[in-house]
Amino acid sequence: MSEKRKDNRGRILRTGESQRKDGTYQYRYADIFGTRRYIYDANLNKLREKEKDVQKQLDQGLDYANGKMTVIELYEQYVSTKRNTRENTKKSYAYFAKMLHNDTFGRKEILKVKTLDVKKWLIKLHDSGLSYGTLNTLKVVVGGAFKMACEENIILKNPCAFPLSSIISNDANKKEVLSLEQQKEFLSFVRDDAWGSKCYDIIVVLLNTGMRIGELSGLTIDDVDFERRRIKIDHQLQYYDKKGYTVEKAKSKSGNRVIPMSDDVYDSLKRLLKKRNQIEREFDDYVFLNRNGRPIRSTTFSNSLRQIRKRYNEIHQDNPLPNITPHSFRHMFCSNMVNAKMNAKMLQYIMGHADISVTLNVYSHIDYDTVEKSMLDILNVKN
C-alpha cells in the first residue's frame, strides 16, 4: 500500500490535491468536457472550499472554469457573435460595454451573479438617471449573454429572467397621439402655413401609410406604383455622421411589405415628384428630397416638426399640441386603423410588425370618445 501524500505541515492531501514548490496548493480535476483543469490557493482550507464549488458545478453539469469569467467578458463574447448588426445597434453595444467596464457589477464572476445582484444594479442605474427604455434594452442584451452562458452549461440559471417592471415603474413618456379632430386641424394649419407647407405632403404620406421615417427616406421611384396604387417597402435609408447615407434592410422580415396608396397619398406623391423634378438632384432615385437634392433626414425633419408645432401652439394657446416626432404619425396611423375597426392581422401586415401584440399594445391608442361611440353603437343596435 502506497504512502499517502502530505504537505509540509504533515497534513494528508486528498486525491487531486498537491503542494507546489512555492508552498501554494493546487487541485486537479476534469471539467464536464474531460479537459484537465487546475485551481490554486495559498491556504489548503480555502482550496478545499473551492473544491466544493467545483464539485457542485460538476454535479450540475456546469463548466466551472468558464464560470469564473466576468460579466463584461461574457458580454463581449456574446456581442462578438452578433453579425450584420445595424450602426445604431453597434453604438448601443459599445455604450453598454463601457458602462459594464466602469461598474463593479461588470467585474463580477458570472457564477456568483444572483438575480438580486442584477436587480440592485438596474435600480442603481435608474437612480443615476438612466431611462426605463434604456435600462430595458440593457437588460435584454445582458440577459441574452447570460442565456448564452446557460446554453453553454456555464451557469444553471439566467439571473436576468424577470420583468424590469417588477422592480422599476415604467416612467417613459407615453407616446402622445392626436385625435382625428386634432389631426385635421394640424394638417389644415400645415397646408396653409407659409413655413410649414413644405412638410405638408411628407406628413400626409406618413400619416396615411404608417411608414417608418427611414422607410420613407429610402423610398425610390421604382418603389412607387401609381398605376396599381401601391408602395413597396423592402429597405430603409439611414444617415450616420461618419458613414453618410446608408441603405439598410427592412427592420425585420415582416418589414418587407406592400402598402396600398390612398387618394391623399397618391396626390401628395405626385406633387412631391413634380417638385423633385424642379431641383438639381444629387440623388436621382429617391422620392423625398430636400432643396439640396438629397434624401430627407430624420433629424432635419424632426427639427421642422418642432418649429411647426411651436408656430401652431402660438396660435392655439388654448389647445396646444403635445410633442410630435416623425414616429408619432406611425402611432396615429395605427390608432386610426384600429378605431376604424380594421382587421388586426391586416393591420399587422401594413405596419410590418412581426408580433401582433406590438401592433395592438404599443401602437394602438384608444381615447374615451372612440370607446363611448363604439360601445353606444353596439348597445343601441342591441336595444
Coordinates of C-alpha atoms in Angstrom, one line a residue:
M1 CA 0.0 0.0 0.0
S2 CA 1.5 3.3 -1.1
E3 CA 2.1 6.0 1.5
K4 CA -0.4 8.9 1.4
R5 CA 0.9 12.3 0.2
K6 CA 1.3 15.0 2.8
D7 CA 2.0 18.7 2.7
N8 CA 5.0 20.4 4.5
R9 CA 2.9 20.6 7.7
G10 CA 2.2 16.8 7.7
R11 CA -1.4 17.1 6.6
I12 CA -2.7 14.3 4.4
L13 CA -3.6 15.6 0.9
R14 CA -6.7 14.3 -0.9
T15 CA -7.0 12.9 -4.4
G16 CA -6.2 15.6 -6.9
E17 CA -4.5 17.9 -4.3
S18 CA -0.8 18.7 -4.3
Q19 CA 1.6 21.2 -2.8
R20 CA 3.8 23.2 -5.2
K21 CA 7.4 24.1 -4.6
D22 CA 6.5 27.7 -3.5
G23 CA 4.2 26.3 -0.8
T24 CA 0.9 27.0 -2.5
Y25 CA -1.7 24.3 -3.2
Q26 CA -3.4 23.2 -6.4
Y27 CA -6.3 20.9 -7.1
R28 CA -6.5 19.0 -10.4
Y29 CA -9.9 17.9 -11.9
A30 CA -11.5 17.2 -15.2
D31 CA -14.3 19.5 -16.4
I32 CA -17.6 18.4 -18.0
F33 CA -15.8 18.1 -21.4
G34 CA -13.0 15.9 -20.0
T35 CA -10.4 18.7 -20.1
R36 CA -7.9 18.8 -17.3
R37 CA -8.2 22.0 -15.1
Y38 CA -6.5 23.4 -12.1
I39 CA -7.4 25.7 -9.2
Y40 CA -5.0 27.2 -6.7
D41 CA -4.8 28.8 -3.3
A42 CA -2.1 29.6 -0.7
N43 CA -4.3 28.1 2.0
L44 CA -5.3 24.4 2.0
N45 CA -8.6 25.0 3.7
K46 CA -9.6 27.7 1.3
L47 CA -8.6 25.5 -1.6
R48 CA -10.9 22.8 -0.3
E49 CA -13.8 25.4 -0.2
K50 CA -13.1 26.0 -3.9
E51 CA -13.1 22.2 -4.4
K52 CA -16.6 22.0 -3.0
D53 CA -17.7 24.7 -5.5
V54 CA -16.0 22.8 -8.4
Q55 CA -17.7 19.6 -7.4
K56 CA -21.1 21.3 -7.0
Q57 CA -20.8 22.7 -10.5
L58 CA -19.7 19.4 -12.0
D59 CA -22.6 17.6 -10.3
Q60 CA -24.9 20.1 -12.0
G61 CA -23.2 19.6 -15.4
L62 CA -21.7 23.1 -15.4
D63 CA -18.4 24.4 -16.8
Y64 CA -16.8 25.8 -13.6
A65 CA -13.7 27.2 -15.3
N66 CA -15.7 29.4 -17.7
G67 CA -18.0 30.4 -14.8
K68 CA -15.0 32.4 -13.5
M69 CA -15.2 34.8 -16.4
T70 CA -16.6 38.3 -15.5
V71 CA -19.9 39.8 -16.7
I72 CA -18.1 42.1 -19.1
E73 CA -16.1 39.2 -20.5
L74 CA -19.3 37.2 -21.1
Y75 CA -21.0 40.3 -22.6
E76 CA -18.2 40.8 -25.0
Q77 CA -18.2 37.2 -26.1
Y78 CA -22.0 37.4 -26.7
V79 CA -21.7 40.6 -28.7
S80 CA -18.9 39.2 -30.8
T81 CA -21.4 36.5 -32.1
K82 CA -23.7 39.2 -33.5
R83 CA -23.2 39.8 -37.2
N84 CA -24.8 42.2 -39.7
T85 CA -25.9 44.5 -36.9
R86 CA -27.1 48.0 -37.7
E87 CA -24.9 51.0 -36.9
N88 CA -27.3 52.2 -34.1
T89 CA -27.2 48.7 -32.6
K90 CA -23.4 48.7 -32.6
K91 CA -23.4 52.1 -30.9
S92 CA -25.7 50.7 -28.2
Y93 CA -23.4 47.6 -27.7
A94 CA -20.4 49.9 -27.3
Y95 CA -22.2 52.2 -24.9
F96 CA -23.3 49.2 -22.7
A97 CA -19.8 47.7 -22.8
K98 CA -18.3 51.0 -21.5
M99 CA -21.0 51.0 -18.8
L100 CA -20.1 47.5 -17.6
H101 CA -16.3 48.2 -17.7
N102 CA -16.8 51.1 -15.3
D103 CA -19.1 49.3 -12.9
T104 CA -18.2 46.7 -10.2
F105 CA -21.1 44.6 -11.5
G106 CA -19.3 44.1 -14.8
R107 CA -16.2 42.7 -13.0
K108 CA -18.3 40.2 -11.0
E109 CA -17.7 36.5 -11.8
I110 CA -20.8 35.2 -13.6
L111 CA -21.1 32.1 -11.4
K112 CA -21.6 34.4 -8.4
V113 CA -24.2 36.7 -10.0
K114 CA -27.6 36.3 -8.5
T115 CA -30.9 37.7 -9.6
L116 CA -30.8 40.1 -6.6
D117 CA -27.4 41.4 -7.9
V118 CA -28.9 42.3 -11.3
K119 CA -31.9 44.0 -9.7
K120 CA -29.7 46.1 -7.4
W121 CA -27.6 47.1 -10.4
L122 CA -30.5 48.1 -12.5
I123 CA -32.1 50.1 -9.7
K124 CA -28.7 51.9 -9.1
L125 CA -28.5 52.8 -12.8
H126 CA -32.1 54.1 -12.8
D127 CA -31.4 56.2 -9.7
S128 CA -28.4 57.7 -11.6
G129 CA -30.7 58.9 -14.3
L130 CA -30.9 56.2 -17.0
S131 CA -34.4 56.0 -18.6
Y132 CA -36.7 53.0 -18.3
G133 CA -36.3 52.3 -22.1
T134 CA -32.5 52.3 -22.0
L135 CA -32.5 50.1 -18.9
N136 CA -34.9 47.6 -20.6
T137 CA -32.7 47.4 -23.7
L138 CA -29.6 46.9 -21.5
K139 CA -31.4 44.2 -19.5
V140 CA -32.3 42.4 -22.8
V141 CA -28.8 42.4 -24.1
V142 CA -27.1 41.4 -20.8
G143 CA -29.9 38.8 -20.3
G144 CA -29.1 37.4 -23.8
A145 CA -25.4 37.0 -22.7
F146 CA -26.5 35.1 -19.6
K147 CA -28.9 33.0 -21.6
M148 CA -25.9 32.0 -23.8
A149 CA -24.0 31.0 -20.7
C150 CA -26.9 28.8 -19.7
E151 CA -26.9 27.1 -23.1
E152 CA -23.2 26.5 -22.9
N153 CA -23.5 24.8 -19.5
I154 CA -21.6 27.6 -17.7
I155 CA -24.4 28.6 -15.4
L156 CA -27.6 26.9 -14.3
K157 CA -30.0 29.9 -14.2
N158 CA -30.3 33.2 -16.1
P159 CA -30.3 35.9 -13.3
C160 CA -31.9 38.4 -15.7
A161 CA -35.1 36.3 -16.2
F162 CA -37.5 38.8 -14.6
P163 CA -39.6 41.7 -16.0
L164 CA -38.0 45.1 -15.4
S165 CA -41.4 46.5 -14.4
S166 CA -41.3 44.2 -11.3
I167 CA -38.6 46.5 -9.8
I168 CA -38.9 49.8 -11.7
S169 CA -42.0 51.7 -12.7
N170 CA -42.2 52.4 -16.4
D171 CA -41.7 56.2 -16.3
A172 CA -41.1 56.5 -20.0
N173 CA -43.2 59.2 -21.6
K174 CA -46.3 57.7 -23.1
K175 CA -46.4 58.3 -26.9
E176 CA -48.7 61.3 -27.5
V177 CA -51.1 61.0 -30.4
L178 CA -53.5 63.5 -31.9
S179 CA -57.2 62.8 -32.0
L180 CA -58.8 62.7 -35.5
E181 CA -60.0 66.3 -35.0
Q182 CA -56.6 67.5 -34.0
Q183 CA -55.0 65.7 -36.9
K184 CA -57.4 67.5 -39.3
E185 CA -56.7 70.9 -37.7
F186 CA -52.9 70.3 -37.7
L187 CA -52.9 69.3 -41.4
S188 CA -55.0 72.3 -42.3
F189 CA -52.6 74.5 -40.4
V190 CA -49.5 73.0 -42.1
R191 CA -51.0 73.2 -45.5
D192 CA -51.7 76.9 -45.2
D193 CA -48.7 77.9 -43.2
A194 CA -46.0 79.6 -45.3
W195 CA -43.1 78.0 -43.5
G196 CA -44.7 74.6 -42.7
S197 CA -46.3 73.9 -46.0
K198 CA -43.1 72.4 -47.4
C199 CA -43.6 69.5 -45.0
Y200 CA -47.3 69.0 -45.8
D201 CA -47.0 66.2 -48.3
I202 CA -44.4 64.3 -46.2
I203 CA -46.8 64.4 -43.2
V204 CA -49.7 63.3 -45.4
V205 CA -47.8 60.2 -46.6
L206 CA -46.6 59.3 -43.1
L207 CA -50.0 59.7 -41.6
N208 CA -51.7 57.7 -44.2
T209 CA -49.2 54.8 -44.7
G210 CA -47.8 54.2 -41.2
M211 CA -44.3 54.1 -42.7
R212 CA -41.2 54.5 -40.6
I213 CA -39.2 57.7 -41.3
G214 CA -36.3 55.6 -42.6
E215 CA -38.6 53.7 -44.9
L216 CA -40.0 57.0 -46.3
S217 CA -36.5 58.5 -46.7
G218 CA -35.4 55.4 -48.7
L219 CA -38.4 55.4 -51.0
T220 CA -37.3 55.3 -54.6
I221 CA -39.1 56.0 -57.9
D222 CA -39.3 52.2 -58.5
D223 CA -40.9 51.6 -55.2
V224 CA -44.0 53.7 -56.1
D225 CA -46.5 52.1 -58.5
F226 CA -49.0 54.8 -59.4
E227 CA -50.9 52.5 -61.8
R228 CA -51.8 49.9 -59.2
R229 CA -51.5 52.5 -56.4
R230 CA -49.1 50.5 -54.3
I231 CA -45.9 51.3 -52.3
K232 CA -43.2 48.7 -51.9
I233 CA -41.2 48.6 -48.7
D234 CA -38.1 46.4 -48.6
H235 CA -35.4 48.7 -47.3
Q236 CA -34.7 51.9 -45.4
L237 CA -32.3 54.8 -45.6
Q238 CA -30.3 56.0 -42.6
Y239 CA -27.8 58.8 -42.2
Y240 CA -24.7 58.4 -40.0
D241 CA -22.3 61.2 -39.2
K242 CA -19.2 59.1 -40.2
K243 CA -20.7 57.0 -43.0
G244 CA -23.2 59.3 -44.5
Y245 CA -26.3 57.8 -46.2
T246 CA -26.6 54.1 -45.7
V247 CA -29.2 51.7 -47.3
E248 CA -30.2 49.0 -44.8
K249 CA -32.6 46.1 -45.0
A250 CA -36.1 46.4 -43.6
K251 CA -36.2 46.3 -39.8
S252 CA -37.3 42.6 -39.9
K253 CA -38.6 40.1 -42.5
S254 CA -42.1 41.3 -41.6
G255 CA -41.0 44.8 -42.6
N256 CA -41.0 43.8 -46.3
R257 CA -44.5 44.6 -47.4
V258 CA -46.7 46.5 -49.9
I259 CA -48.8 49.4 -48.7
P260 CA -52.0 50.4 -50.6
M261 CA -51.9 54.0 -51.8
S262 CA -54.9 56.2 -50.7
D263 CA -56.1 59.2 -52.8
D264 CA -54.4 61.6 -50.4
V265 CA -51.1 59.8 -50.6
Y266 CA -51.4 59.5 -54.4
D267 CA -51.9 63.3 -54.7
S268 CA -49.1 64.1 -52.3
L269 CA -46.6 61.8 -54.1
K270 CA -47.5 63.3 -57.4
R271 CA -46.9 66.8 -56.0
L272 CA -43.6 65.7 -54.5
L273 CA -42.3 64.2 -57.7
K274 CA -43.3 67.4 -59.5
K275 CA -41.3 69.5 -57.1
R276 CA -38.5 67.0 -57.2
N277 CA -38.1 67.4 -61.0
Q278 CA -37.7 71.2 -60.5
I279 CA -34.5 70.9 -58.4
E280 CA -31.0 69.8 -59.2
R281 CA -30.7 66.3 -57.8
E282 CA -27.6 64.8 -56.3
F283 CA -29.5 61.5 -55.6
D284 CA -31.7 60.8 -58.6
D285 CA -33.6 57.7 -57.4
Y286 CA -35.2 59.0 -54.2
V287 CA -38.7 60.5 -54.0
F288 CA -38.3 62.6 -50.8
L289 CA -35.5 65.1 -51.5
N290 CA -34.7 68.3 -49.7
R291 CA -34.0 71.6 -51.5
N292 CA -30.4 70.5 -52.0
G293 CA -31.4 67.4 -53.9
R294 CA -30.5 65.0 -51.1
P295 CA -32.8 62.5 -49.3
I296 CA -34.5 63.9 -46.2
R297 CA -33.0 63.0 -42.9
S298 CA -34.9 62.1 -39.7
T299 CA -33.1 64.7 -37.6
T300 CA -33.8 67.5 -40.1
F301 CA -37.5 66.6 -40.4
S302 CA -37.8 66.3 -36.6
N303 CA -36.5 69.9 -36.3
S304 CA -39.0 71.0 -38.8
L305 CA -41.8 69.4 -36.9
R306 CA -40.7 71.2 -33.7
Q307 CA -40.9 74.5 -35.5
I308 CA -44.3 73.7 -37.0
R309 CA -45.6 72.7 -33.6
K310 CA -44.2 75.9 -32.0
R311 CA -45.9 78.0 -34.6
Y312 CA -49.2 76.1 -34.2
N313 CA -49.2 76.4 -30.4
E314 CA -48.5 80.2 -30.6
I315 CA -51.9 80.5 -32.4
H316 CA -53.7 77.8 -30.5
Q317 CA -52.6 78.5 -26.9
D318 CA -55.9 77.3 -25.5
N319 CA -55.5 73.9 -27.1
P320 CA -51.7 73.3 -27.7
L321 CA -50.4 70.1 -29.3
P322 CA -48.1 67.7 -27.5
N323 CA -44.7 66.8 -28.7
I324 CA -44.8 65.4 -32.3
T325 CA -42.0 63.3 -33.8
P326 CA -41.8 61.5 -37.2
H327 CA -42.7 58.3 -35.4
S328 CA -45.8 59.9 -33.9
F329 CA -47.5 59.6 -37.3
R330 CA -46.9 55.9 -37.3
H331 CA -48.7 55.6 -34.0
M332 CA -51.5 57.8 -35.2
F333 CA -52.0 55.8 -38.4
C334 CA -52.2 52.5 -36.4
S335 CA -54.6 54.0 -33.9
N336 CA -56.8 55.4 -36.7
M337 CA -57.0 52.0 -38.4
V338 CA -57.9 50.3 -35.1
N339 CA -60.6 52.9 -34.3
A340 CA -61.9 52.3 -37.9
K341 CA -62.1 48.5 -37.0
M342 CA -59.5 47.3 -39.5
N343 CA -58.8 43.6 -39.2
A344 CA -55.9 43.2 -36.7
K345 CA -53.9 40.8 -38.9
M346 CA -54.2 43.0 -41.9
L347 CA -53.1 46.0 -39.8
Q348 CA -50.1 44.0 -38.5
Y349 CA -49.1 43.3 -42.1
I350 CA -49.4 47.0 -43.1
M351 CA -47.4 48.1 -40.0
G352 CA -44.7 45.5 -40.7
H353 CA -44.7 44.0 -37.2
A354 CA -43.5 40.5 -36.5
D355 CA -45.7 40.3 -33.4
I356 CA -49.3 41.4 -33.4
S357 CA -49.1 42.4 -29.7
V358 CA -46.8 45.3 -30.8
T359 CA -49.5 46.4 -33.2
L360 CA -52.3 46.3 -30.6
N361 CA -50.5 47.1 -27.4
V362 CA -47.8 49.6 -28.3
Y363 CA -49.0 51.4 -31.4
S364 CA -52.8 51.5 -30.7
H365 CA -54.1 54.4 -28.6
I366 CA -57.8 54.5 -27.8
D367 CA -59.4 57.6 -26.4
Y368 CA -62.7 57.9 -24.5
D369 CA -64.7 59.4 -27.3
T370 CA -64.0 56.5 -29.5
V371 CA -64.8 54.0 -26.8
E372 CA -68.0 55.8 -26.0
K373 CA -69.2 55.9 -29.6
S374 CA -68.3 52.2 -30.2
M375 CA -70.0 51.0 -27.0
L376 CA -73.2 53.0 -27.5
D377 CA -73.4 52.0 -31.2
I378 CA -73.4 48.4 -30.1
L379 CA -75.9 48.9 -27.2
N380 CA -78.2 51.0 -29.3
V381 CA -78.4 48.4 -32.0
K382 CA -78.9 45.7 -29.5
N383 CA -81.8 47.6 -27.9

